[in-house]
PDB file of C-alpha atoms in Angstrom:
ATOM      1  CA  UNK A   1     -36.025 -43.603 -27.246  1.00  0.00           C
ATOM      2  CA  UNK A   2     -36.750 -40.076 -25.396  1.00  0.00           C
ATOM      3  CA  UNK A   3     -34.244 -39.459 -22.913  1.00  0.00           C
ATOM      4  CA  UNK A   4     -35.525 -40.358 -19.175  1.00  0.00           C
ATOM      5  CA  UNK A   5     -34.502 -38.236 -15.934  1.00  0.00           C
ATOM      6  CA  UNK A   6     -32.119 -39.426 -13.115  1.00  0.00           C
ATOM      7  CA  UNK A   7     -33.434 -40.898  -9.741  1.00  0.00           C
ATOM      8  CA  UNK A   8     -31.970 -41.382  -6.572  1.00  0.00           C
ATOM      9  CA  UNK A   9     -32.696 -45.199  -5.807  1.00  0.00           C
ATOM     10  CA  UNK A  10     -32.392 -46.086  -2.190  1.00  0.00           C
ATOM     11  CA  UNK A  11     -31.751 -49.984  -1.154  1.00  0.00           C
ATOM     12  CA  UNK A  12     -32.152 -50.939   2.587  1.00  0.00           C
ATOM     13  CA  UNK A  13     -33.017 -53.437   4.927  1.00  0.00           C
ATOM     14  CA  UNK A  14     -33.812 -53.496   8.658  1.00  0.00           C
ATOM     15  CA  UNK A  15     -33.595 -56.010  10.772  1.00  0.00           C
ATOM     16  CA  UNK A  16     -37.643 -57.502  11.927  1.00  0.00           C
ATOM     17  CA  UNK A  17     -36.839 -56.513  15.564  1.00  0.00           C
ATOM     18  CA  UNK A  18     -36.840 -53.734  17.137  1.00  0.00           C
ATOM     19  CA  UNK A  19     -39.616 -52.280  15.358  1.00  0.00           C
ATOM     20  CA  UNK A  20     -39.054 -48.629  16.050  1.00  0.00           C
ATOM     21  CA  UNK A  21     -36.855 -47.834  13.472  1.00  0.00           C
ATOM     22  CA  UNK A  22     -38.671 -49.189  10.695  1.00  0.00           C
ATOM     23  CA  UNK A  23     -41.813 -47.461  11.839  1.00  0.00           C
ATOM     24  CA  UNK A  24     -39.170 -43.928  11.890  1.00  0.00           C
ATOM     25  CA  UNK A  25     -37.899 -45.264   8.217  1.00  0.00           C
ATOM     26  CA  UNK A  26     -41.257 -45.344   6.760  1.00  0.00           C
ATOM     27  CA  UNK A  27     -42.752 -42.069   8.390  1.00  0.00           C
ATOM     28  CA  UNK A  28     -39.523 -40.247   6.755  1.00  0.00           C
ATOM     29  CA  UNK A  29     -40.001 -41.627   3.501  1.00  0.00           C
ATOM     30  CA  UNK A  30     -43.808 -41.292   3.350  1.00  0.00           C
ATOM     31  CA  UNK A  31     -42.955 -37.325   4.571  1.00  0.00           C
ATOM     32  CA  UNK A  32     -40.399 -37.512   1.601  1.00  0.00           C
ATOM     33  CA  UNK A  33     -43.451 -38.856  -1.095  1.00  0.00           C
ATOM     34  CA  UNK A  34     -40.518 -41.282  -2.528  1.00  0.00           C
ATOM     35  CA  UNK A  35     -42.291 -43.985  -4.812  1.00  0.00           C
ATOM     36  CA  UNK A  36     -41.488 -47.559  -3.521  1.00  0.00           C
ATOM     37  CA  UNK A  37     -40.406 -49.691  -6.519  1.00  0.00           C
ATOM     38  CA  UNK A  38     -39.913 -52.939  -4.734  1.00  0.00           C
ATOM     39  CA  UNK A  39     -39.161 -54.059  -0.882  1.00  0.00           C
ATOM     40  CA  UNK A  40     -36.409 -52.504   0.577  1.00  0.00           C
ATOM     41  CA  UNK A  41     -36.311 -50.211  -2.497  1.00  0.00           C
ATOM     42  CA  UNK A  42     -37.645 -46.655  -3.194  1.00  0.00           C
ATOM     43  CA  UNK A  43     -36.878 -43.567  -5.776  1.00  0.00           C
ATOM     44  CA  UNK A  44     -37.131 -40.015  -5.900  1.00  0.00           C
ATOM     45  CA  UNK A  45     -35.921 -37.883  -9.166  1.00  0.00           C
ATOM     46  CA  UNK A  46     -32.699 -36.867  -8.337  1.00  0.00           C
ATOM     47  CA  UNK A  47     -31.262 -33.250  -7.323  1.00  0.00           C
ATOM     48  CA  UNK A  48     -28.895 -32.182  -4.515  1.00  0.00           C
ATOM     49  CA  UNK A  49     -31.780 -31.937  -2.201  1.00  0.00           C
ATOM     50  CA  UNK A  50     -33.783 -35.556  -2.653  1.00  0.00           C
ATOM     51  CA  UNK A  51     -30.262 -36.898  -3.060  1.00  0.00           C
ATOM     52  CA  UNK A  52     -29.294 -35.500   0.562  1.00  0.00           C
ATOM     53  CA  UNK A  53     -32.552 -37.022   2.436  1.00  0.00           C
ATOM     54  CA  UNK A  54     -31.981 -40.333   1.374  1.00  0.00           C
ATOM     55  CA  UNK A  55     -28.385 -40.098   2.516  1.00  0.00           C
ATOM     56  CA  UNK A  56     -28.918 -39.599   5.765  1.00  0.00           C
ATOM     57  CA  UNK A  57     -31.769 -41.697   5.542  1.00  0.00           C
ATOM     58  CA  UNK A  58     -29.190 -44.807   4.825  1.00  0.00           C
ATOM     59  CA  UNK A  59     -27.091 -43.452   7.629  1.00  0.00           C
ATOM     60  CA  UNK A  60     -30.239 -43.760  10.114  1.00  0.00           C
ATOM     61  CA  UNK A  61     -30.614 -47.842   8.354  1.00  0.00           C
ATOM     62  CA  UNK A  62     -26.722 -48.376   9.084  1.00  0.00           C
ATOM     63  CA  UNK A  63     -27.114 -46.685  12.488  1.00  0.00           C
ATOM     64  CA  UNK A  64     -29.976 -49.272  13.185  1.00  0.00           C
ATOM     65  CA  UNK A  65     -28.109 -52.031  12.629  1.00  0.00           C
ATOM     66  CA  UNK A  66     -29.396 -52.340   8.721  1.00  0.00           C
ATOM     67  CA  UNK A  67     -27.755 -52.201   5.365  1.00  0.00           C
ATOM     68  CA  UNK A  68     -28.000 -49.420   2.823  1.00  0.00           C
ATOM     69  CA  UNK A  69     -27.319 -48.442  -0.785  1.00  0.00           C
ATOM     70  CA  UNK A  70     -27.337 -45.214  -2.422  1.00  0.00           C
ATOM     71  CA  UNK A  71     -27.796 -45.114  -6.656  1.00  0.00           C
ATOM     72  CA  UNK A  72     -28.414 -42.612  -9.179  1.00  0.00           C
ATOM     73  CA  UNK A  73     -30.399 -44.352 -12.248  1.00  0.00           C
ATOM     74  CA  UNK A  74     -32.363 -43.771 -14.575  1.00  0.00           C
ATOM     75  CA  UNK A  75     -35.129 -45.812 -15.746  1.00  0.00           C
ATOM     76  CA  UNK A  76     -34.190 -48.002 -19.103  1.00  0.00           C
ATOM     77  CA  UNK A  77     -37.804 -46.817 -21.009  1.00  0.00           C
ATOM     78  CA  UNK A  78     -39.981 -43.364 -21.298  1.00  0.00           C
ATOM     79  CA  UNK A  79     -42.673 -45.574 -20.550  1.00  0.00           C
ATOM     80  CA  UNK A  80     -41.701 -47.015 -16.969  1.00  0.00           C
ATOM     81  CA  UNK A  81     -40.327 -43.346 -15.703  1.00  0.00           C
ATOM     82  CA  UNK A  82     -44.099 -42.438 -16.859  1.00  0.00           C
ATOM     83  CA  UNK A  83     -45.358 -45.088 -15.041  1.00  0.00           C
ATOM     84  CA  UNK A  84     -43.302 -44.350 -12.172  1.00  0.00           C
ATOM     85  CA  UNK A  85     -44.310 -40.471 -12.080  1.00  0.00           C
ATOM     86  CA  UNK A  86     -47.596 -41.170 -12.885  1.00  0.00           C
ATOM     87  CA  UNK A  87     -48.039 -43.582  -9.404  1.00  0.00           C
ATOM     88  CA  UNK A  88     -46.359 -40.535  -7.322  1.00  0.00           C
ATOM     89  CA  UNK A  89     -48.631 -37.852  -8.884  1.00  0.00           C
ATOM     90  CA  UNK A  90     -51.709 -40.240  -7.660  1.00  0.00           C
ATOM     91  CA  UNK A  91     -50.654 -40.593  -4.601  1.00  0.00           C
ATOM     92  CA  UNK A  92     -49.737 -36.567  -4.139  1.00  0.00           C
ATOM     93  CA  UNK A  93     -53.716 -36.466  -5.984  1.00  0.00           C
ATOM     94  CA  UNK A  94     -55.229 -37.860  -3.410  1.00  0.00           C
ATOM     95  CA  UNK A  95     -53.678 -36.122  -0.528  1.00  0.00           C
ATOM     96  CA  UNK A  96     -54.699 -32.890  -2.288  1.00  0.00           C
ATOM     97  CA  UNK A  97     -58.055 -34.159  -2.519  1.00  0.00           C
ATOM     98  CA  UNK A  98     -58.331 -35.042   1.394  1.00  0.00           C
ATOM     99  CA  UNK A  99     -57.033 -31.531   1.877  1.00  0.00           C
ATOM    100  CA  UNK A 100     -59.642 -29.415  -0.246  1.00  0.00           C
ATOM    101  CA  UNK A 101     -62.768 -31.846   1.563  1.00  0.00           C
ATOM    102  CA  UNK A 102     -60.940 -30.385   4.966  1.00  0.00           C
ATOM    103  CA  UNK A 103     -60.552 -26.763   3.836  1.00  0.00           C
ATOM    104  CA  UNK A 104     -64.607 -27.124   3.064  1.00  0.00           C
ATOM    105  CA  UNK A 105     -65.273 -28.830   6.622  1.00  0.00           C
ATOM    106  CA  UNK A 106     -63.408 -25.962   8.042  1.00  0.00           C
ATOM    107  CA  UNK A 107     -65.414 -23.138   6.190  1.00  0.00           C
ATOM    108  CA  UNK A 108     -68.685 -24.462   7.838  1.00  0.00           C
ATOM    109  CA  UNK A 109     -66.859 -25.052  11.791  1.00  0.00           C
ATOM    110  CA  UNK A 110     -67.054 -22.236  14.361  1.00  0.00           C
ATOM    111  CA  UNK A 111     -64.504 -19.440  14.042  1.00  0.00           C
ATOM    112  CA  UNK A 112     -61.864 -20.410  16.569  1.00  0.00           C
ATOM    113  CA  UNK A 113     -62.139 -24.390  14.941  1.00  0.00           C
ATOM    114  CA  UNK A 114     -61.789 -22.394  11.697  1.00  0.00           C
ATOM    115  CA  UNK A 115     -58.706 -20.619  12.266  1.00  0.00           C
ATOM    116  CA  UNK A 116     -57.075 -23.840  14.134  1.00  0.00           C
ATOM    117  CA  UNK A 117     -58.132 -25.839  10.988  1.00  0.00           C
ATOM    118  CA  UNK A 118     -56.234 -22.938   8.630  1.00  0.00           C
ATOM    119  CA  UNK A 119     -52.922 -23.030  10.314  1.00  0.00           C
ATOM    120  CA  UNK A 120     -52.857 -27.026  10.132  1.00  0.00           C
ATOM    121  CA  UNK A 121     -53.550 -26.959   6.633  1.00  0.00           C
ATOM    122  CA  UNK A 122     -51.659 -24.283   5.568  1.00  0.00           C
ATOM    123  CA  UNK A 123     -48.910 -26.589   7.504  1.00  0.00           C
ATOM    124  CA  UNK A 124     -50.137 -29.617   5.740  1.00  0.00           C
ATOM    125  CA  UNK A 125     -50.809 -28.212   1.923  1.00  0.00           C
ATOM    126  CA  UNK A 126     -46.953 -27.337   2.204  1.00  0.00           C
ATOM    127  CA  UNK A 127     -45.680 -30.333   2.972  1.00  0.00           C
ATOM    128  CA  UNK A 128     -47.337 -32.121   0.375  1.00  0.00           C
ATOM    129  CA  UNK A 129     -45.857 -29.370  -2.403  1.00  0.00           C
ATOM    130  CA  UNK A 130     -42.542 -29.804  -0.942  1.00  0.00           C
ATOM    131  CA  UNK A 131     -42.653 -33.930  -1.986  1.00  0.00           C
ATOM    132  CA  UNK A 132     -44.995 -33.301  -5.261  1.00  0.00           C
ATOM    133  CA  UNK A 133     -42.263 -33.246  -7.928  1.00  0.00           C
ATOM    134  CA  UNK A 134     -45.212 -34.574 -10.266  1.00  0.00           C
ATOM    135  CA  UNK A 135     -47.858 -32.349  -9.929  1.00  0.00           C
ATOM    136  CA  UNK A 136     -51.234 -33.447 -10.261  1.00  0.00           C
ATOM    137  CA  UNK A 137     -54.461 -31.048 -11.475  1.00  0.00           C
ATOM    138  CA  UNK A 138     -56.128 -31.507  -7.755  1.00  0.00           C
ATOM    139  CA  UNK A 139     -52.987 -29.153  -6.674  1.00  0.00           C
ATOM    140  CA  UNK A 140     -54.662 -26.049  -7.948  1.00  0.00           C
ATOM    141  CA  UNK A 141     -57.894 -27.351  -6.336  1.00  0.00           C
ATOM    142  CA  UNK A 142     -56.290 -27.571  -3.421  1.00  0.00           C
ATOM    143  CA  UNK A 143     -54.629 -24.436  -3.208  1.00  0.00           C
ATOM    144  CA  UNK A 144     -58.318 -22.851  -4.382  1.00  0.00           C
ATOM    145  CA  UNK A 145     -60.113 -24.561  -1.107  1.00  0.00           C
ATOM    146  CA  UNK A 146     -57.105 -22.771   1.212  1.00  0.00           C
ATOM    147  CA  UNK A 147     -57.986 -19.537  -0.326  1.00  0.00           C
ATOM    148  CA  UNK A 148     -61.273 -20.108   0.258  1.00  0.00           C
ATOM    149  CA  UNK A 149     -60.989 -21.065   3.783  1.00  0.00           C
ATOM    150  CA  UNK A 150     -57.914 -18.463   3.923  1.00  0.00           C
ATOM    151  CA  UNK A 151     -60.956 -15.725   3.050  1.00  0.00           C
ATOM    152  CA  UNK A 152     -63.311 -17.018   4.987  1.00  0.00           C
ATOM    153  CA  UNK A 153     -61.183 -16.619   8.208  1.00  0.00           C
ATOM    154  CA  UNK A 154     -59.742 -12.923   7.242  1.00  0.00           C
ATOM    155  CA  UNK A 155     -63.446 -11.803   6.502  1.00  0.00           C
ATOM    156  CA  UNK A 156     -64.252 -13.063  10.064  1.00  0.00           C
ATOM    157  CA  UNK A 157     -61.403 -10.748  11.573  1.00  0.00           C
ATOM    158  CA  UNK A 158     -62.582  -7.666   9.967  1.00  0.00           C
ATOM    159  CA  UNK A 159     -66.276  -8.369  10.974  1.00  0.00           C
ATOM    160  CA  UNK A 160     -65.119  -8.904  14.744  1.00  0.00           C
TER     161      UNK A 160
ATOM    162  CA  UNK B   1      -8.504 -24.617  11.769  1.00  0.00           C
ATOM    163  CA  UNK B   2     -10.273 -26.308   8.784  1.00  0.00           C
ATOM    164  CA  UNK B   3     -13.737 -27.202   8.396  1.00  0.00           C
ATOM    165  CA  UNK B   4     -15.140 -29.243   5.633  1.00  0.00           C
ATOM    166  CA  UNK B   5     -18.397 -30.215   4.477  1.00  0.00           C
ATOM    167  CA  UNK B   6     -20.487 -30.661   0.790  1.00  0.00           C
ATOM    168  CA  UNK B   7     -20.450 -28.346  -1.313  1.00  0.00           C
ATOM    169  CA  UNK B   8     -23.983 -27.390  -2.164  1.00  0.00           C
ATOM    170  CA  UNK B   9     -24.693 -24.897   1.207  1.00  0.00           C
ATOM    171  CA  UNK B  10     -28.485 -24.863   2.441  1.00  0.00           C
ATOM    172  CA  UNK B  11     -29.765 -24.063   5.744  1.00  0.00           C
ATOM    173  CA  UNK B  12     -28.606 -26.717   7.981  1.00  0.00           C
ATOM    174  CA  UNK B  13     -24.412 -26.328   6.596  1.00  0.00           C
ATOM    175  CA  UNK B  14     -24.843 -22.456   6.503  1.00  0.00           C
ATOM    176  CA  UNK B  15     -25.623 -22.522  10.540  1.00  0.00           C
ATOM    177  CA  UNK B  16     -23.317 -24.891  11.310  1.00  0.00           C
ATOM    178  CA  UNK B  17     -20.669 -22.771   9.613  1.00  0.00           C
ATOM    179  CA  UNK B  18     -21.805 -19.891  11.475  1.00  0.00           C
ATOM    180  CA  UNK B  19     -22.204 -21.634  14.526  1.00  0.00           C
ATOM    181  CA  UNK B  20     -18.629 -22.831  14.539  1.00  0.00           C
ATOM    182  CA  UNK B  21     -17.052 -19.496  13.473  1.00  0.00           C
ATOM    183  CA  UNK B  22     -18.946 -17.381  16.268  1.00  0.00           C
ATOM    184  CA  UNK B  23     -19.163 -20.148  19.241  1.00  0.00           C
ATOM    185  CA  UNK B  24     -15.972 -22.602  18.375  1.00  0.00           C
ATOM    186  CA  UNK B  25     -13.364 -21.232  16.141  1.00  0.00           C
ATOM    187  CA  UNK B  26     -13.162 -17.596  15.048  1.00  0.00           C
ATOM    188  CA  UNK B  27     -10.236 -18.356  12.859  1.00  0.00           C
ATOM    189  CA  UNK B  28     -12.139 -21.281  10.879  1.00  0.00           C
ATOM    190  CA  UNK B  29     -11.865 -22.125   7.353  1.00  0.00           C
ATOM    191  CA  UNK B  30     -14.282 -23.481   5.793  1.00  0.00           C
ATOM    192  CA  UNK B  31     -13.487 -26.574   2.753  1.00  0.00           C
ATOM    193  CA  UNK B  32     -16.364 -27.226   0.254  1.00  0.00           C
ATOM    194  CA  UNK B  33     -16.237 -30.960  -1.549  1.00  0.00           C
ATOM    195  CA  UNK B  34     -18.126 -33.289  -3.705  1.00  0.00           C
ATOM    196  CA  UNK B  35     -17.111 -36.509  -2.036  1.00  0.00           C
ATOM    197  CA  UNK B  36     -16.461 -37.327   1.660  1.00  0.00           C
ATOM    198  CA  UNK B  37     -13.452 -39.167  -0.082  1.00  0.00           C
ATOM    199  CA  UNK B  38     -12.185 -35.830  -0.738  1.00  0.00           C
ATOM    200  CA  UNK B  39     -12.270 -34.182   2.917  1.00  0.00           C
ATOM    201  CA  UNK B  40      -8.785 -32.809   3.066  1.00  0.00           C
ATOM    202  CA  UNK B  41      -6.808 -34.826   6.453  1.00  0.00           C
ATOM    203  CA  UNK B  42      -6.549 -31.911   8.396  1.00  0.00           C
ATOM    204  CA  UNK B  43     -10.385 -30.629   7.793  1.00  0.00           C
ATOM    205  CA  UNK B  44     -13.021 -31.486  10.661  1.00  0.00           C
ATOM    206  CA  UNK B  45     -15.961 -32.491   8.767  1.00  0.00           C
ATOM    207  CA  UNK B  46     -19.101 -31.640   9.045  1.00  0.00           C
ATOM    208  CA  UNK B  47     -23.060 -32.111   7.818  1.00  0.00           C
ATOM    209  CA  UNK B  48     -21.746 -35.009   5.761  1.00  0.00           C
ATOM    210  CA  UNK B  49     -22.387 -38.544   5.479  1.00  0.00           C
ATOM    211  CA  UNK B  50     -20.690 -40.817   8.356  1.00  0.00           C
ATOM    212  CA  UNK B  51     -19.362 -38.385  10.419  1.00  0.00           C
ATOM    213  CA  UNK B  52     -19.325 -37.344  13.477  1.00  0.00           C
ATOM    214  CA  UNK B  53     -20.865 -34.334  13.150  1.00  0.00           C
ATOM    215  CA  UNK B  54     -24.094 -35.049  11.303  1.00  0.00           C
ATOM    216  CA  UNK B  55     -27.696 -36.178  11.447  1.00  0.00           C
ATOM    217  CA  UNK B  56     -28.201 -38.039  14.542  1.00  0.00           C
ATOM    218  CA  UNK B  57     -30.974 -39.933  15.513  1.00  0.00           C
ATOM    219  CA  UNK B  58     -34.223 -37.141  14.760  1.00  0.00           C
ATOM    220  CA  UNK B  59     -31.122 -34.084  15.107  1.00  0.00           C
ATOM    221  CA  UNK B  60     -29.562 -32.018  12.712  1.00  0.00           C
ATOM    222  CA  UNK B  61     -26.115 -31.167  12.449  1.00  0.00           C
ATOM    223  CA  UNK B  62     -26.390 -28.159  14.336  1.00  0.00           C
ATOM    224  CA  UNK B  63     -28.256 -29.539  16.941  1.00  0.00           C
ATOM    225  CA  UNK B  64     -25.542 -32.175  16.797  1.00  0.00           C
ATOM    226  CA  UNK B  65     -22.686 -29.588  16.999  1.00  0.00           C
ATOM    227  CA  UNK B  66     -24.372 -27.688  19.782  1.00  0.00           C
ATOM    228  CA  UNK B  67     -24.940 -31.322  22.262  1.00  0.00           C
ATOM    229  CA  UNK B  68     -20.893 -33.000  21.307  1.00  0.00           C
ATOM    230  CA  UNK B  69     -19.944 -29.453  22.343  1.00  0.00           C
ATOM    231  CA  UNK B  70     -21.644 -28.698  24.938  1.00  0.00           C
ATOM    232  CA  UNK B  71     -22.929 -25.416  24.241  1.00  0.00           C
ATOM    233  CA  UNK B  72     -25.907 -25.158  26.390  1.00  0.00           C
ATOM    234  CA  UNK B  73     -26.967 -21.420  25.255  1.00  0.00           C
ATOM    235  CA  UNK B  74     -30.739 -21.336  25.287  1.00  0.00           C
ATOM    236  CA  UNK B  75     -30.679 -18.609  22.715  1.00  0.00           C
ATOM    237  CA  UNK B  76     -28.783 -20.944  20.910  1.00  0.00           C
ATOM    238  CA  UNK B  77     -31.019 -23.956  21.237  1.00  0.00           C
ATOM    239  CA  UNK B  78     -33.515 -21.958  20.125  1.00  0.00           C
ATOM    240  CA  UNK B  79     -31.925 -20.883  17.081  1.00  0.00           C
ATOM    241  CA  UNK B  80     -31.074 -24.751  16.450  1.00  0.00           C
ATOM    242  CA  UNK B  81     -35.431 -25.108  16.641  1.00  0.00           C
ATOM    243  CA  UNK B  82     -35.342 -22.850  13.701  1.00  0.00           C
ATOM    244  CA  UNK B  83     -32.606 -24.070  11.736  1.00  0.00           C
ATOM    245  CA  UNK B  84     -34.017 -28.079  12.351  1.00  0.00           C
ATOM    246  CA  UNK B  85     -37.735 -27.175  11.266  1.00  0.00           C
ATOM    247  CA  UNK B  86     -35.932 -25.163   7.880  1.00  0.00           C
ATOM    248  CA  UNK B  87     -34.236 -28.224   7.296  1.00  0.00           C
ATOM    249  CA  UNK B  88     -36.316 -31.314   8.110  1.00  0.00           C
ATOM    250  CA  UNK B  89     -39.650 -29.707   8.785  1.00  0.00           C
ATOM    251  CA  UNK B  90     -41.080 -32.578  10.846  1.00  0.00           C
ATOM    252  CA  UNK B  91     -42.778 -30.274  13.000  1.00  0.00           C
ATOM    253  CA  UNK B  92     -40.995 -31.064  16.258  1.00  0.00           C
ATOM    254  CA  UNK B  93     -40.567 -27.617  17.241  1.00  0.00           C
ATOM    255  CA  UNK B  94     -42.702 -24.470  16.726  1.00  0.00           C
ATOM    256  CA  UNK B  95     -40.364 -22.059  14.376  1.00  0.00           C
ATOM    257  CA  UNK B  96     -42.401 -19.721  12.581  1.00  0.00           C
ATOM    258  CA  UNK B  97     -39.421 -18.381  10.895  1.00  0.00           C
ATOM    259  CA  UNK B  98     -38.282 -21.892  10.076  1.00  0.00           C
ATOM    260  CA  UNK B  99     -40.150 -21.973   6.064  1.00  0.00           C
ATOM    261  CA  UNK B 100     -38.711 -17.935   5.587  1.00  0.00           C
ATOM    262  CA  UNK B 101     -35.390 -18.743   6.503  1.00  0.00           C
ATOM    263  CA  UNK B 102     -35.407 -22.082   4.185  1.00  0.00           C
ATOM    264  CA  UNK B 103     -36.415 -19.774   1.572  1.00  0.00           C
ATOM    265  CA  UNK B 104     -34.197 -17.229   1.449  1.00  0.00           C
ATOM    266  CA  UNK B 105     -31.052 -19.864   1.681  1.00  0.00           C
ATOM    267  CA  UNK B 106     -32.289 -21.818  -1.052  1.00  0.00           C
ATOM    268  CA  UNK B 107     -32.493 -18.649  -2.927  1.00  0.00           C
ATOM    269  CA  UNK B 108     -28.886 -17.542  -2.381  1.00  0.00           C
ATOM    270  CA  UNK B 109     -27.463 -21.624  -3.165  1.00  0.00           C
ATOM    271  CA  UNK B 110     -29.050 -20.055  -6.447  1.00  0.00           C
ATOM    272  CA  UNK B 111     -27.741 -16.584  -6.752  1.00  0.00           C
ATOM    273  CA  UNK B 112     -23.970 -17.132  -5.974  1.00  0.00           C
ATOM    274  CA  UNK B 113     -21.041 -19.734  -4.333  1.00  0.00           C
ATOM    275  CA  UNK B 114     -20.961 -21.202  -1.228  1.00  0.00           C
ATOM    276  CA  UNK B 115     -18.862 -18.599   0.108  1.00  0.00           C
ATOM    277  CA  UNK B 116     -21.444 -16.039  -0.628  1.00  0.00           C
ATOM    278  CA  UNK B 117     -23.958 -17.963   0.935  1.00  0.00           C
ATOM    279  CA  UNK B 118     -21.920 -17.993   4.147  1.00  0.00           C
ATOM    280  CA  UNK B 119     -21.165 -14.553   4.237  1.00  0.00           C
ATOM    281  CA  UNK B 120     -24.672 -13.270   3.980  1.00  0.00           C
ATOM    282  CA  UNK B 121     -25.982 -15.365   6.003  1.00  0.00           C
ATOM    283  CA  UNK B 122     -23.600 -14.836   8.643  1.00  0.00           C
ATOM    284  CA  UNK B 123     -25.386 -11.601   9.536  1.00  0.00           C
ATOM    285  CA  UNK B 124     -28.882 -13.099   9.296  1.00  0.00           C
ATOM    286  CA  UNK B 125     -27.893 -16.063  11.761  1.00  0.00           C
ATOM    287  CA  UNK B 126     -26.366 -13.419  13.981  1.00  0.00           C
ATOM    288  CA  UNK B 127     -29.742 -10.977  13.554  1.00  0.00           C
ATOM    289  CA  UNK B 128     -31.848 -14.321  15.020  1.00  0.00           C
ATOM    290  CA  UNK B 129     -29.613 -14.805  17.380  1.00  0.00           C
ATOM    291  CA  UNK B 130     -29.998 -10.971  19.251  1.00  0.00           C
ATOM    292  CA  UNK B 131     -33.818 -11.284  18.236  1.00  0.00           C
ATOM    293  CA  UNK B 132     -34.052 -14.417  20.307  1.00  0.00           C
ATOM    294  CA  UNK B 133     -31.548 -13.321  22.939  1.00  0.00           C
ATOM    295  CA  UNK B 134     -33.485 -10.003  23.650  1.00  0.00           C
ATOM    296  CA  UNK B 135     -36.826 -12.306  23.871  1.00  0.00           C
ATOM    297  CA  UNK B 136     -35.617 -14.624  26.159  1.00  0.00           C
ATOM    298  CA  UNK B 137     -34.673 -11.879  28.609  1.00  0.00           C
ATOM    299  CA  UNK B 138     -37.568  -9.271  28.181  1.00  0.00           C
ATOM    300  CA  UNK B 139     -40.114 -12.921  28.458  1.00  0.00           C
ATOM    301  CA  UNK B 140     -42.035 -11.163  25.565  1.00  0.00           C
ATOM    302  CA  UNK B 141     -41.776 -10.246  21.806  1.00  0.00           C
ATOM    303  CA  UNK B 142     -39.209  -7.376  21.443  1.00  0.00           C
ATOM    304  CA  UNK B 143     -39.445  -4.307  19.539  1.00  0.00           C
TER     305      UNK B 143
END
């Protein structure tokens, strides 16, 4: 058997009612790309800094009147931590995807559209690298199309 | 007095501990541990699970820090902008320096101890604080 990574496993559950802070749980952990094994339980491959955003995640459950568990595991087989990266890197995929058909958009929009568009992106490109841990071949595409549009915008400067 | 909190410092700790030697307690002394278990009895924690002093609500610790104590500094809530966007990113506030500064302190967890962290960053968190000081009175970028 190959040796498998650890992951930071985090258990919770929120009460139905109010439904505020399970609409704030989610956005966090969608911002955090964790990959959501079951209900109430998600994973992200452990280090100091995943392992610290899904403390104080729990803390925000408890403060909400929830339960929450904290675990380091790792998964028994090669093949299900495969599995598992393989879902996040699909998911990080298709957000890169979204972002290179925007960075195009934005090449064809007027120039102050074009610069407002950049500075989003730019925005938005980073925070999907900051929860890609997997990284997927439509990151380099991505990163290509915010050149592009990068180049686009600086060649517009100089011409003004 | 004694201040403790994880050991592992990144932006959010490294303010904190500047925040609290410059603004609370000049004398402070700062405790680094694995465990909360292990937070010595006479050490305020800080930036730590279940504590006072932590993430509350959408805040981070500093931000935390500055409302339990009061500190109603506008240079220093503006510092606290930078520090949360470093740290959680969730685009609350606009802090262009936010990603540089997040950078360079996940650079030095990498290059030497916590205490080094803390004492060069000391002098960056005090280098915001006059830039931001001198722009809130002049109403315009300084020099």
């Amino acid at each position: 058997m190959g040796a498998t990574g650890e992951w930071v496993l985090l258990s919770y559950r929120l009460p139905r009612e109010p439904s505020g802070p399970r609409t704030t749980l989610w956005r966090r952990l969608r911002r955090l790309g964790v990959a959501q094994l079951a209900d109430g339980l998600v994973a992200l491959p452990a280090d100091a800094r995943t392992r610290e955003s899904l403390e104080w995640l729990a803390d925000d459950v408890l403060a909400a009147g929830g339960t929450a568990g904290l675990w380091v595991a790792r998964p028994a087989t090669t093949a299900q931590e495969r599995e598992l990266a393989a879902g996040m890197a699909a998911a990080r995929a298709a957000e890169y995807r979204a972002l290179a058909e925007e960075c195009a958009a934005a090449v064809a929009a007027g120039p102050a559209e074009r610069s407002r568009a950049l500075r989003r992106l730019r925005t938005e490109h980073r925070a999907i690298g900051r929860r890609d841990f997997f990284p997927p071949a439509e990151r380099e595409d991505a990163a290509r199309a915010l050149r592009a549009l990068g180049g686009t915008a600086a060649a517009e400067e100089v011409a003004r | 007095m004694r201040w403790a909190t994880r050991a592992g410092v990144h932006i959010d700790r490294a303010a904190c501990a500047w925040l609290i030697r410059r603004f609370l307690d000049p004398e402070a002394e700062f405790v680094f541990v694995a465990d909360p278990a292990d937070v010595p009895a006479d050490a305020t924690p800080f930036d730590m699970r279940g504590v006072e002093l932590g993430h509350v609500g959408g805040d981070c610790s500093f931000e935390t820090i500055l409302r339990r104590h009061e500190l109603t500094d506008p240079v220093l809530w503006r510092v606290a902008e930078a520090v949360h966007e470093a740290d959680l990113d969730d685009g609350r506030f606009d802090a262009p320096e936010a990603p540089g500064l997040d950078v360079l302190l996940r650079g030095l967890s990498m290059t030497g101890t916590d205490e080094h962290t803390l004492a060069v960053s000391g002098p960056l968190f005090d280098a915001l604080y006059e830039y931001h000081r001198r722009r809130l009175l002049l109403g315009r970028e300084p020099a």
